[in-house]
CSV table of C-alpha atoms in Angstrom, one decimal:
chain,number,residue,atom,x,y,z
J,9,UNK,CA,-67.7,-26.3,40.8
J,10,UNK,CA,-68.1,-26.0,37.1
J,11,UNK,CA,-66.0,-25.6,34.0
J,12,UNK,CA,-66.3,-23.0,31.2
J,13,UNK,CA,-64.5,-23.8,27.9
J,14,UNK,CA,-62.6,-20.9,26.3
J,15,UNK,CA,-61.7,-20.4,22.7
J,16,UNK,CA,-59.1,-22.4,20.8
J,17,UNK,CA,-55.4,-21.4,21.0
J,18,UNK,CA,-54.4,-18.1,19.5
J,19,UNK,CA,-51.4,-17.9,17.3
J,20,UNK,CA,-49.2,-14.8,17.6
J,21,UNK,CA,-46.1,-13.6,15.8
J,22,UNK,CA,-44.0,-14.5,18.8
J,23,UNK,CA,-45.7,-17.8,19.7
J,24,UNK,CA,-49.0,-19.4,20.7
J,25,UNK,CA,-51.3,-18.7,23.7
J,26,UNK,CA,-53.3,-21.7,25.1
J,27,UNK,CA,-56.1,-21.0,27.5
J,28,UNK,CA,-57.2,-23.9,29.7
J,29,UNK,CA,-60.8,-24.2,30.9
J,30,UNK,CA,-61.7,-21.7,33.7
J,31,UNK,CA,-62.6,-23.4,37.0
J,32,UNK,CA,-65.5,-21.9,39.0
J,33,UNK,CA,-65.9,-22.9,42.6
J,34,UNK,CA,-69.6,-22.5,43.5
J,35,UNK,CA,-71.0,-22.7,47.0
J,36,UNK,CA,-73.5,-25.6,46.9
J,37,UNK,CA,-75.8,-24.1,49.5
J,38,UNK,CA,-76.0,-20.5,48.1
J,39,UNK,CA,-74.9,-21.1,44.5
J,40,UNK,CA,-72.6,-18.1,44.8
J,41,UNK,CA,-69.2,-18.1,43.0
J,42,UNK,CA,-66.5,-18.4,45.7
J,43,UNK,CA,-63.3,-18.8,43.5
J,44,UNK,CA,-62.3,-18.5,39.9
J,45,UNK,CA,-59.1,-20.1,38.6
J,46,UNK,CA,-57.7,-19.3,35.2
J,47,UNK,CA,-54.6,-21.1,33.7
J,48,UNK,CA,-52.8,-20.2,30.5
J,49,UNK,CA,-49.5,-21.0,28.7
J,50,UNK,CA,-47.6,-19.0,26.1
J,51,UNK,CA,-45.2,-20.9,23.9
J,52,UNK,CA,-42.5,-18.5,22.7
J,53,UNK,CA,-41.2,-19.4,19.3
J,54,UNK,CA,-37.5,-19.3,18.4
J,55,UNK,CA,-34.7,-21.6,17.6
J,56,UNK,CA,-34.9,-24.9,19.5
J,57,UNK,CA,-32.3,-23.7,21.9
J,58,UNK,CA,-34.4,-20.6,23.0
J,59,UNK,CA,-38.0,-21.7,22.6
J,60,UNK,CA,-39.8,-21.8,26.0
J,61,UNK,CA,-43.2,-22.1,27.6
J,62,UNK,CA,-44.4,-19.6,30.2
J,63,UNK,CA,-47.4,-20.8,32.3
J,64,UNK,CA,-49.6,-18.5,34.4
J,65,UNK,CA,-52.3,-19.1,37.0
J,66,UNK,CA,-54.7,-16.4,38.2
J,67,UNK,CA,-56.9,-17.1,41.2
J,68,UNK,CA,-59.7,-14.7,42.4
J,69,UNK,CA,-61.3,-15.5,45.7
J,70,UNK,CA,-64.7,-14.0,46.7
J,71,UNK,CA,-66.4,-13.7,50.0
J,72,UNK,CA,-70.0,-13.0,48.9
J,73,UNK,CA,-72.8,-12.1,51.2
J,74,UNK,CA,-76.6,-12.5,50.6
J,75,UNK,CA,-79.2,-10.0,51.7
J,76,UNK,CA,-76.8,-7.2,52.5
J,77,UNK,CA,-78.1,-3.8,51.3
J,78,UNK,CA,-76.0,-2.0,48.7
J,79,UNK,CA,-75.6,1.7,49.2
J,80,UNK,CA,-76.2,4.0,46.2
J,81,UNK,CA,-72.7,5.6,46.6
J,82,UNK,CA,-71.1,2.2,45.8
J,83,UNK,CA,-72.4,2.6,42.3
J,84,UNK,CA,-71.0,6.2,41.9
J,85,UNK,CA,-68.1,6.8,39.5
J,86,UNK,CA,-66.1,10.0,39.1
J,87,UNK,CA,-64.7,10.4,35.6
J,88,UNK,CA,-61.1,11.5,35.9
J,89,UNK,CA,-60.0,14.8,34.3
J,90,UNK,CA,-58.4,14.3,30.9
């Protein structure tokens, strides 16, 4: 696995967003990404009685394959009507 450092915290009118390093799980035999984990926290400003921290974690798991042909139709995109 490896780490990717994201930018510094972002200050907002309502609080502060802190992104933690993204964790990549990489298969050591194929070097394909198997999982991505992202954590963040939002500190919501207010009076000391109502300030709070909201933490999130997003995990994406992949099941990659190597050498499998990709059909041209998988790259097609239909633009929706406005």
